[in-house]
Structure formats: C-alpha cells, structure tokens
Coordinates of C-alpha atoms and ligand atoms in Angstrom, one line a residue:
A791 CA 38.2 34.0 -11.0
V792 CA 35.9 37.0 -10.9
A793 CA 34.7 36.4 -14.3
E794 CA 34.0 32.8 -13.6
F795 CA 32.1 33.5 -10.5
T796 CA 30.2 36.2 -12.2
R797 CA 29.2 33.9 -15.0
A798 CA 28.2 31.1 -12.4
G799 CA 26.3 33.8 -10.4
A800 CA 24.4 34.9 -13.6
A801 CA 23.6 31.4 -14.6
Q802 CA 22.2 30.6 -11.1
E803 CA 20.1 33.7 -11.2
A804 CA 18.6 32.7 -14.6
A805 CA 17.8 29.2 -13.3
R806 CA 16.0 30.7 -10.2
A807 CA 14.0 32.9 -12.5
R808 CA 13.0 29.7 -14.4
W809 CA 12.2 27.9 -11.1
R810 CA 10.0 30.8 -9.9
E811 CA 8.0 30.7 -13.1
A812 CA 7.8 26.9 -12.9
A813 CA 6.4 27.2 -9.2
A814 CA 3.3 29.1 -10.4
K815 CA 2.4 26.4 -12.9
P816 CA 1.1 22.8 -12.3
A817 CA 3.5 19.9 -12.1
V818 CA 2.7 18.0 -15.4
T819 CA 5.1 16.6 -17.8
P820 CA 4.8 17.6 -21.5
D821 CA 3.0 14.5 -22.2
G822 CA 0.4 14.9 -19.6
H823 CA 1.7 12.9 -16.5
A824 CA 0.9 14.8 -13.3
A825 CA 2.4 14.5 -9.9
S826 CA 1.7 16.6 -6.9
V827 CA 4.5 18.8 -5.5
C828 CA 3.8 19.7 -1.8
V829 CA 5.7 21.4 0.8
N830 CA 7.0 20.2 4.3
S831 CA 6.3 22.5 7.1
G832 CA 7.4 22.3 10.7
N833 CA 7.6 25.6 12.4
T834 CA 5.7 28.9 12.9
D835 CA 7.8 30.7 10.4
S836 CA 7.3 28.3 7.6
L837 CA 3.5 28.7 8.2
K838 CA 3.8 32.4 7.9
S839 CA 5.5 32.2 4.5
F840 CA 3.3 29.4 3.2
R841 CA 2.0 29.9 -0.4
A842 CA -0.8 27.6 -1.3
D843 CA -0.9 28.9 -4.8
L844 CA 2.7 27.7 -5.5
C845 CA 2.3 24.1 -4.5
D846 CA -0.3 21.3 -4.3
G847 CA -0.6 21.4 -0.5
V848 CA 1.3 20.4 2.6
G849 CA 2.6 16.9 2.3
L850 CA 4.0 16.8 5.7
F851 CA 3.1 19.0 8.7
R852 CA 5.5 18.0 11.5
T853 CA 3.7 18.8 14.8
E854 CA 6.8 18.4 17.0
F855 CA 7.4 22.2 17.1
L856 CA 4.1 22.6 19.0
F857 CA 5.5 20.6 21.7
M858 CA 9.1 21.9 21.5
D859 CA 8.2 25.4 21.8
Q860 CA 6.6 24.9 25.1
N861 CA 7.6 24.1 28.7
D862 CA 4.6 21.8 29.1
Y863 CA 2.3 19.8 26.9
P864 CA 0.4 22.0 24.4
S865 CA -3.4 22.2 25.1
E866 CA -5.9 20.8 22.7
E867 CA -6.9 24.3 22.0
L868 CA -3.4 25.5 21.0
Q869 CA -3.1 22.4 18.8
Y870 CA -6.5 23.0 17.3
R871 CA -5.6 26.6 16.4
A872 CA -2.2 25.7 14.9
S873 CA -3.8 22.8 12.7
R874 CA -6.7 24.9 11.8
A875 CA -4.4 27.7 10.7
V876 CA -2.5 25.4 8.3
A877 CA -5.7 23.9 7.0
E878 CA -7.1 27.2 6.2
A879 CA -3.9 28.6 4.7
A880 CA -3.9 25.5 2.3
A881 CA -7.2 27.0 0.8
G882 CA -8.8 23.5 0.1
K883 CA -5.5 21.9 -0.9
E884 CA -4.4 18.7 1.0
V885 CA -2.7 19.1 4.4
I886 CA -1.0 15.9 5.8
I887 CA -0.7 16.4 9.5
R888 CA 1.7 13.9 11.2
T889 CA 1.0 12.9 14.7
L890 CA 3.7 13.5 17.3
D891 CA 7.1 12.2 16.3
I892 CA 9.1 12.8 19.4
G893 CA 11.9 10.7 20.8
G894 CA 14.9 9.7 18.6
D895 CA 17.0 12.8 18.0
K896 CA 14.1 15.0 19.5
Q897 CA 13.8 15.1 23.3
L898 CA 11.6 17.0 25.5
G899 CA 12.4 17.8 29.3
Y900 CA 8.7 17.8 30.5
M901 CA 7.9 14.4 28.8
D902 CA 10.4 12.6 31.1
L903 CA 11.5 10.2 28.4
P904 CA 14.0 7.6 29.5
K905 CA 17.6 7.8 28.5
E906 CA 18.3 5.0 26.0
A907 CA 21.4 3.5 24.4
N908 CA 19.6 3.4 21.0
P909 CA 17.0 6.2 21.0
F910 CA 16.3 5.7 17.3
L911 CA 15.4 2.1 18.0
G912 CA 13.7 2.9 21.2
Y913 CA 10.6 4.8 22.6
R914 CA 9.7 7.4 19.9
A915 CA 6.8 8.5 17.9
I916 CA 3.8 6.2 17.5
R917 CA 5.2 4.0 20.3
I918 CA 4.9 6.9 22.8
C919 CA 1.6 7.9 21.5
L920 CA 0.1 4.6 21.8
D921 CA 1.6 4.1 25.2
R922 CA 0.5 7.7 26.5
E923 CA -3.0 7.7 25.5
E924 CA -4.0 11.0 26.9
V925 CA -1.2 12.9 24.9
F926 CA -2.3 11.0 21.8
K927 CA -6.0 11.6 22.4
T928 CA -5.6 15.4 23.0
Q929 CA -3.7 15.7 19.7
L930 CA -6.2 13.5 17.6
R931 CA -9.1 15.6 19.1
A932 CA -7.5 18.7 18.0
L933 CA -6.9 17.4 14.5
L934 CA -10.4 16.0 14.0
R935 CA -11.8 19.5 15.0
A936 CA -9.4 21.3 12.6
A937 CA -10.3 18.9 9.7
L938 CA -13.7 20.8 9.6
H939 CA -11.6 23.8 8.1
G940 CA -9.8 22.2 5.3
H941 CA -8.6 19.1 3.5
V942 CA -6.8 17.4 6.4
K943 CA -5.3 14.0 6.5
I944 CA -3.8 12.4 9.5
M945 CA -0.5 10.5 9.2
F946 CA 1.1 8.1 11.8
P947 CA 5.0 8.0 12.0
M948 CA 7.3 5.0 12.5
I949 CA 4.7 2.3 11.9
V950 CA 6.1 -1.2 12.1
T951 CA 3.2 -3.5 12.4
L952 CA -0.5 -3.7 11.3
E953 CA -1.5 -3.9 15.0
E954 CA 0.0 -0.4 15.5
L955 CA -1.9 1.1 12.6
R956 CA -5.2 -0.5 13.9
A957 CA -4.5 0.7 17.3
A958 CA -3.8 4.3 16.0
K959 CA -6.9 4.1 14.0
A960 CA -8.9 2.9 17.0
A961 CA -7.6 5.9 19.0
V962 CA -8.9 8.3 16.3
A963 CA -12.3 6.6 16.7
R964 CA -12.3 7.0 20.4
A965 CA -11.2 10.7 20.1
R966 CA -14.0 11.4 17.7
A967 CA -16.6 9.5 20.0
S968 CA -15.5 11.7 23.0
L969 CA -15.8 14.9 20.9
R970 CA -19.3 13.8 19.8
A971 CA -20.3 12.9 23.3
E972 CA -19.4 16.4 24.4
G973 CA -21.2 17.9 21.4
V974 CA -18.0 19.4 20.0
P975 CA -18.1 19.6 16.1
C976 CA -15.5 17.5 14.3
A977 CA -15.0 15.8 11.0
D978 CA -16.8 12.6 10.1
H979 CA -14.1 11.3 7.7
V980 CA -10.6 12.1 7.8
P981 CA -8.1 10.0 5.7
L982 CA -5.6 8.1 7.9
G983 CA -2.3 7.1 6.3
I984 CA 1.1 6.1 7.5
M985 CA 4.7 7.0 7.0
V986 CA 6.6 4.3 5.5
E987 CA 10.0 4.8 7.1
T988 CA 11.0 1.4 8.5
P989 CA 12.1 -1.7 6.5
A990 CA 9.3 -3.5 8.4
A991 CA 6.6 -1.3 6.9
V992 CA 8.2 -1.6 3.5
L993 CA 8.1 -5.5 3.8
L994 CA 4.5 -5.4 5.1
S995 CA 3.3 -2.7 2.7
D996 CA 1.0 -5.0 0.9
V997 CA -0.8 -5.8 4.1
L998 CA -0.7 -2.2 5.4
A999 CA -2.0 -0.7 2.2
E1000 CA -5.1 -2.6 2.7
E1001 CA -5.9 -0.6 5.9
A1002 CA -4.2 2.6 5.3
D1003 CA -5.7 5.5 3.1
F1004 CA -2.3 6.6 1.9
F1005 CA 1.5 6.1 2.2
S1006 CA 4.2 8.7 2.5
I1007 CA 7.8 7.2 2.2
G1008 CA 10.0 8.9 4.8
T1009 CA 13.4 8.4 3.3
N1010 CA 15.3 10.3 6.0
D1011 CA 14.5 7.4 8.4
L1012 CA 14.2 4.7 5.8
I1013 CA 17.8 5.1 4.5
Q1014 CA 18.9 5.0 8.2
Y1015 CA 17.0 1.9 9.0
T1016 CA 17.6 0.1 5.8
T1017 CA 21.4 0.6 5.8
A1018 CA 21.8 0.4 9.5
T1019 CA 23.5 3.9 9.3
D1020 CA 22.8 6.5 12.0
R1021 CA 21.6 9.6 10.1
M1022 CA 23.3 11.9 12.6
N1023 CA 26.7 10.2 12.5
E1024 CA 29.1 11.9 10.3
R1025 CA 31.6 9.1 10.3
V1026 CA 29.3 6.9 8.5
Q1027 CA 27.6 9.3 6.3
Y1028 CA 29.3 7.7 3.1
L1029 CA 26.8 4.8 3.7
Y1030 CA 23.7 7.1 4.2
D1031 CA 23.0 7.2 0.4
P1032 CA 19.5 7.5 -1.1
C1033 CA 20.9 5.9 -4.2
N1034 CA 21.7 2.7 -2.3
L1035 CA 20.1 0.0 -4.3
S1036 CA 18.4 -1.6 -1.3
V1037 CA 16.8 1.9 -0.7
L1038 CA 15.6 2.1 -4.3
R1039 CA 14.2 -1.3 -4.3
A1040 CA 12.4 -0.6 -1.0
I1041 CA 10.8 2.6 -2.6
Q1042 CA 9.6 0.6 -5.7
T1043 CA 8.1 -2.0 -3.5
V1044 CA 6.2 0.5 -1.5
I1045 CA 4.9 2.3 -4.6
Q1046 CA 3.8 -0.9 -6.3
N1047 CA 2.1 -2.3 -3.2
G1048 CA 0.4 1.0 -2.7
H1049 CA -0.9 1.2 -6.2
H1050 CA -1.9 -2.4 -6.1
A1051 CA -4.3 -1.5 -3.2
H1052 CA -5.4 1.7 -5.1
I1053 CA -4.0 4.2 -2.5
P1054 CA -1.7 7.1 -3.3
V1055 CA 1.9 7.0 -2.4
G1056 CA 4.0 10.1 -1.7
M1057 CA 7.4 10.9 -0.4
C1058 CA 8.3 13.5 2.3
G1059 CA 11.9 12.7 3.0
E1060 CA 14.7 14.7 1.7
A1061 CA 15.1 12.4 -1.4
A1062 CA 11.9 13.7 -2.7
S1063 CA 13.7 16.7 -3.9
D1064 CA 17.1 15.0 -4.7
E1065 CA 17.7 16.0 -8.3
R1066 CA 19.5 12.6 -9.0
L1067 CA 16.4 10.7 -8.1
L1068 CA 13.7 12.8 -9.5
P1069 CA 13.5 11.1 -13.0
L1070 CA 13.4 7.6 -11.2
L1071 CA 10.7 8.7 -8.6
L1072 CA 8.6 10.1 -11.5
A1073 CA 9.0 7.0 -13.7
M1074 CA 8.2 4.7 -10.7
G1075 CA 4.8 6.5 -10.6
L1076 CA 5.2 8.3 -7.1
D1077 CA 2.0 10.4 -6.7
E1078 CA 3.4 13.1 -4.5
L1079 CA 6.6 14.7 -3.6
S1080 CA 6.9 16.8 -0.6
M1081 CA 9.8 19.1 0.2
V1082 CA 11.2 22.3 1.7
P1083 CA 9.5 25.1 -0.1
A1084 CA 12.7 26.3 -1.6
Q1085 CA 13.0 23.3 -3.8
V1086 CA 9.4 23.4 -5.3
G1087 CA 10.1 25.5 -8.3
R1088 CA 13.2 23.4 -9.3
V1089 CA 11.2 20.2 -9.0
K1090 CA 8.3 21.6 -10.9
H1091 CA 10.5 22.8 -13.6
F1092 CA 12.1 19.3 -14.1
I1093 CA 8.6 17.7 -14.2
Q1094 CA 7.4 20.3 -16.7
N1095 CA 10.3 19.8 -19.0
T1096 CA 10.6 15.9 -18.9
P1097 CA 8.4 13.8 -21.2
F1098 CA 7.2 11.0 -19.1
A1099 CA 7.5 8.6 -22.0
T1100 CA 11.3 9.0 -22.1
L1101 CA 11.6 7.6 -18.5
K1102 CA 9.7 4.4 -19.1
A1103 CA 12.7 2.2 -19.0
L1104 CA 14.5 3.7 -16.2
P1105 CA 13.3 1.8 -13.2
A1106 CA 14.2 -1.6 -14.7
E1107 CA 17.6 -0.1 -16.0
V1108 CA 18.5 1.3 -12.6
L1109 CA 17.2 -1.4 -10.3
G1110 CA 18.9 -4.0 -12.6
Q1111 CA 22.3 -2.7 -11.5
R1112 CA 24.4 -4.3 -8.9
E1113 CA 26.5 -1.4 -7.8
I1114 CA 25.5 1.9 -6.5
G1115 CA 28.0 3.6 -8.8
E1116 CA 26.5 2.1 -11.8
A1117 CA 22.9 3.1 -10.7
K1118 CA 24.2 6.8 -10.2
R1119 CA 26.0 6.8 -13.7
I1120 CA 22.5 5.9 -15.3
L1121 CA 20.6 8.5 -13.2
A1122 CA 23.2 11.2 -14.1
Q1123 CA 22.4 10.9 -17.8
Y1124 CA 18.7 11.6 -17.1
E1125 CA 19.4 14.5 -14.6
K1126 CA 21.3 16.5 -17.4
E1127 CA 18.4 16.1 -19.8
G1128 CA 15.7 17.4 -17.6
L1129 CA 16.9 20.4 -15.7
Ligands
PEP294 C1 11.6 11.0 7.3 O1 12.0 10.2 8.1 O2 12.0 11.0 6.0 C2 10.7 12.0 7.7 C3 10.2 12.8 6.8 O3 10.6 12.3 9.0 P1 11.6 13.0 9.9 O4 12.8 13.5 9.2 O5 10.8 14.0 10.7 O6 12.0 11.8 10.8
MG295 MG1 11.2 10.1 10.1

C-alpha cells in the first residue's frame, strides 16, 4: 500500500509540475485555436493571491462578499476601492464584475429579505437590484468609476427576460448620468453582459444576444434550474449532472446564439473546469472558461495538448446520444487522450 501511494503521489506531483508550467503559457491548441482561461474571484483572500500573469483575466468577480463581510450596506467608496483594486491587479486584462447576487442560498440580516418557501425561485439577484434602486445605483456608480482603472465589464445575474436586461442597462445609464452631473469621473463605455443561468435565458438567448455585449454561462444554477434539482440538496445530487444531455444542449444553444450575434460566450460555473466536459466545451467554440485559480494550469495544459481538429466531430457525436451514460462514455475517450 505504501508503494502504491508513493507512486500515486509522485505521479500527482509530476502532473502538478506540468500544470504549473502550462499556466505560464497561453491557452492555445497545437493547431492554433485559442480560448481564454480566466479565474473566478469572490473574497478578499483570492484578491491577494491573484496572479494576472497566469490567466487571461477575471471571468467572474462575485461582489457578494463586499456585502456579506459587513453589518450594513457597503458604501459606494468601499465598493469602488475593491473594484478598482481588482481592475488594477488584472493589469489591463479583462475583469467581469457581477452585480449583487444575493438571496437564494445567500442571506443578509440587514437587507431584511423575506423568508420564502422557494428562495432559489424567489427574490434574489437582479430581481432585488431592480426593486431596490438605491442599492443597485450605489454599486453601479462604484463600478463605473472603477472602470476607469482597467478593462472592466459589468455582468447581471439571473436574467430571465429582455425587459430585465433593458431595465438593468437603463439603471447603468442613470448611474452614469448622476456621476456626470456631480462631476465625478467615470467610464464612458463599459460592456454590459449577462449570466445565462436560467432555462428562460437559454431559450431567449437569440433575443438577449442582440442587446447584451457578452454571455457567461452559469452552470451551477443552470443545471439546478434545467433539471429541477436543488444544488444544495444531497438527496438529489445524482440528478445534478453537468453531463445531462438537456444541459449540454442548453450550452450549445447559448454558444450558437451568442456567436450568431457576434458576441463572446464564456462559462463561469464549476463545469468550466470539469475535465469530462473540457473537450466538448472547446469543440463547441466556447470563448472563455473561468474557474477557481487552482484549476487554471490543468485546463491550460489540456488545451495546449489537444489539437482542435481532433475534436470537430465531438459535439454532434455527444449530442446525438439519448442517454447520459452514452454521452459520458464518448467524453471519457477524449479525456484520456488530452490530459
Ligand atoms: C453559476 O450559477 O454558475 C454561478 C457562477 O453563479 P453562483 O455559483 O454564484 O450562483
Ligand atoms: Mg448563479
């Protein structure tokens, strides 16, 4: 047993060394297909250890921690300083800052949110922000100011309708106008995109793509809402499967509709670093994968060692299946080849 564990440990260490090396190089396949590999960030610690030279930017900056670390609403100044810090740390690389996604599993005493029977289907994220204009406006003002210090993009979570996207964009315009009226410097143009994490947004993605500057697929919620499976409930975890064919179809639809409208499509849910899905996501043409920093080297290593041409047939092959097990069997063959 000792010999076996020693061997496994050495193999793991060798793999880690390869991944560290891979992290320092761009994510391009041997035949020249590039994909951005970014990091998710969502607390003060992750900001301290952030290394812009090892990734293509921040694909998801969760702003909830700014609200959760406090006993009261964070001021515009505090939010501005945190957003500016991440924008500067990214050194010119993209930083996608997501507006407040509170509610659902994340509660805040001082916000006085109602107790709900189905919080994941209730008052959360953009629904709260559009309802509480002052909270939203304070955050948007902070982000528009921070955008002067880097390549900032703003992303709205939990979008379900075009009306919500339009209302969020109008709130950005009002926040900018209020800054200008006060003579406060802010960015003139900040790309405004959405998380695609509801089946509604998937089915409407052709329409949403015409008015959003980018998409980021949030698989953590998309799997939950597509399969009607609570992401926090262990008893139904067997259904919470990123390889579920309905989820894979949803991902393909979003990428196709995004590209049809010439906007970039990324993914910032956990599935973006799921080794079973990497070949498929790459083959489907996903432009950006965003993940916890620890996964960046492994994902870049996979991309750097997988000729894009060998993946051409994969989407049709996988999505042509009827059973999840069959799709997984096909994906497993590619997984071995690449890593
Ligand atoms: C997601 O839903 O995939 C996502 C990235 O958002 P969160 O996990 O914060 O809900
Ligand atoms: Mg989500």
